[in-house]
Amino acid sequence: MTDELVDAVAGGGGGEVLGFRGLSAGFERMLAGWSVAGPLAYVEAEYFGGAGEERAVVWAGGGLVLGPLDTPVKRWFSRPAGPVSQALRRLGARRGLGGDEFGAVGLDRHRWTDDWAASGAG
């Protein structure tokens, strides 16, 4: 989300909800309502030089069904799955060999939010 979109959906004021920087209470209610039509996720990722953080949450049927997540989980004999990949998996994304769900759905195509906005890619 661009800063302009965050401002628009926050109604000019915000406050952090569920620990997310760009998620206002009003937008959280909107996302929960939209999830009645199908599951959806809200994710935030911030990386620089390979280090960073992720947060994710998933709604379905009007309610919270996963998260908020902010740490990777590791299952026996597998590599850790970050919060964004966990949310995408809940939405049905599947990772390829040697990759993760983040890359499988193309979220690795652009480095900056403004590049996403300029490309028209979803």
XYZ file of C-alpha atoms in Angstrom:
122
model
C 0.000 0.000 0.000
C 1.223 3.453 -0.787
C 1.272 6.127 1.921
C -1.586 7.857 0.102
C -3.743 4.730 0.210
C -2.975 4.188 3.909
C -4.077 7.781 4.581
C -7.249 7.315 2.511
C -8.396 4.113 4.206
C -7.387 5.359 7.658
C -9.662 8.353 7.179
C -6.832 10.780 7.818
C -6.008 9.322 11.195
C -4.776 6.036 12.056
C -3.419 4.316 14.987
C -1.911 0.925 14.700
C -4.220 -2.068 14.860
C -3.013 -5.598 15.602
C 0.575 -4.256 15.606
C 0.610 -3.156 11.951
C 1.941 0.260 10.940
C -0.532 0.862 8.107
C -3.661 -0.823 9.436
C -6.285 1.427 11.009
C -9.341 0.234 12.899
C -11.620 1.386 10.080
C -9.610 -0.424 7.422
C -9.452 -3.551 9.591
C -13.265 -3.564 9.792
C -13.446 -3.056 6.018
C -11.117 -6.010 5.368
C -13.079 -8.228 7.754
C -16.270 -7.317 5.875
C -14.712 -8.014 2.482
C -13.564 -11.425 3.717
C -17.173 -12.604 3.774
C -16.815 -12.969 -0.014
C -13.531 -14.874 0.319
C -10.417 -15.053 2.456
C -7.926 -12.213 2.312
C -4.665 -11.252 3.952
C -3.041 -8.028 5.045
C 0.746 -8.208 5.170
C 3.600 -5.839 5.851
C 7.230 -6.546 5.002
C 10.240 -4.315 5.462
C 13.709 -5.452 4.414
C 17.067 -3.808 3.928
C 20.234 -5.668 3.056
C 18.595 -9.049 3.594
C 17.459 -8.306 7.148
C 13.983 -7.213 8.066
C 10.627 -8.055 9.457
C 7.228 -9.318 8.337
C 3.741 -9.279 9.816
C 0.611 -10.942 8.460
C -3.017 -11.561 9.297
C -5.796 -13.416 7.446
C -9.561 -12.948 7.584
C -12.246 -15.287 6.236
C -15.995 -15.319 6.679
C -15.893 -11.913 8.344
C -13.487 -12.896 11.109
C -9.827 -13.256 11.905
C -8.611 -16.796 11.102
C -4.809 -16.463 11.253
C -2.552 -14.136 13.154
C -1.427 -11.594 13.680
C 1.880 -13.300 12.930
C 5.279 -11.703 13.325
C 7.717 -14.593 13.637
C 8.562 -17.502 11.353
C 7.497 -21.027 12.332
C 9.536 -24.147 11.761
C 8.102 -27.606 11.417
C 10.105 -30.782 11.780
C 12.441 -31.350 8.816
C 11.479 -28.120 7.077
C 12.760 -24.597 6.770
C 11.091 -21.728 8.598
C 8.026 -20.186 6.972
C 7.754 -16.420 7.421
C 4.502 -14.697 8.346
C 3.780 -13.567 4.767
C 4.342 -17.075 3.393
C 2.112 -18.522 6.127
C -0.678 -16.101 5.208
C -0.290 -16.822 1.496
C -0.385 -20.559 2.194
C -3.661 -20.018 4.067
C -4.989 -18.322 0.909
C -3.979 -21.326 -1.206
C -0.530 -20.356 -2.550
C 1.968 -23.184 -2.937
C 5.716 -22.781 -3.058
C 7.855 -24.249 -5.783
C 11.037 -26.241 -5.325
C 13.620 -24.125 -3.566
C 11.270 -21.171 -3.204
C 8.591 -19.904 -0.906
C 5.019 -18.682 -1.265
C 6.209 -15.047 -1.323
C 8.112 -15.694 -4.558
C 5.557 -18.149 -5.945
C 2.907 -15.411 -6.173
C 5.367 -12.850 -7.535
C 5.786 -10.590 -4.535
C 9.517 -10.588 -5.198
C 9.137 -8.776 -8.555
C 9.583 -5.265 -7.152
C 11.624 -3.890 -4.287
C 9.635 -0.755 -3.539
C 5.915 -0.100 -3.071
C 6.106 2.782 -5.549
C 7.424 0.354 -8.189
C 4.365 -1.863 -7.643
C 2.040 1.108 -7.959
C 3.759 2.293 -11.157
C 3.629 -1.159 -12.765
C -0.093 -1.633 -12.244
C 0.690 -5.150 -10.932
C -1.501 -6.491 -8.167
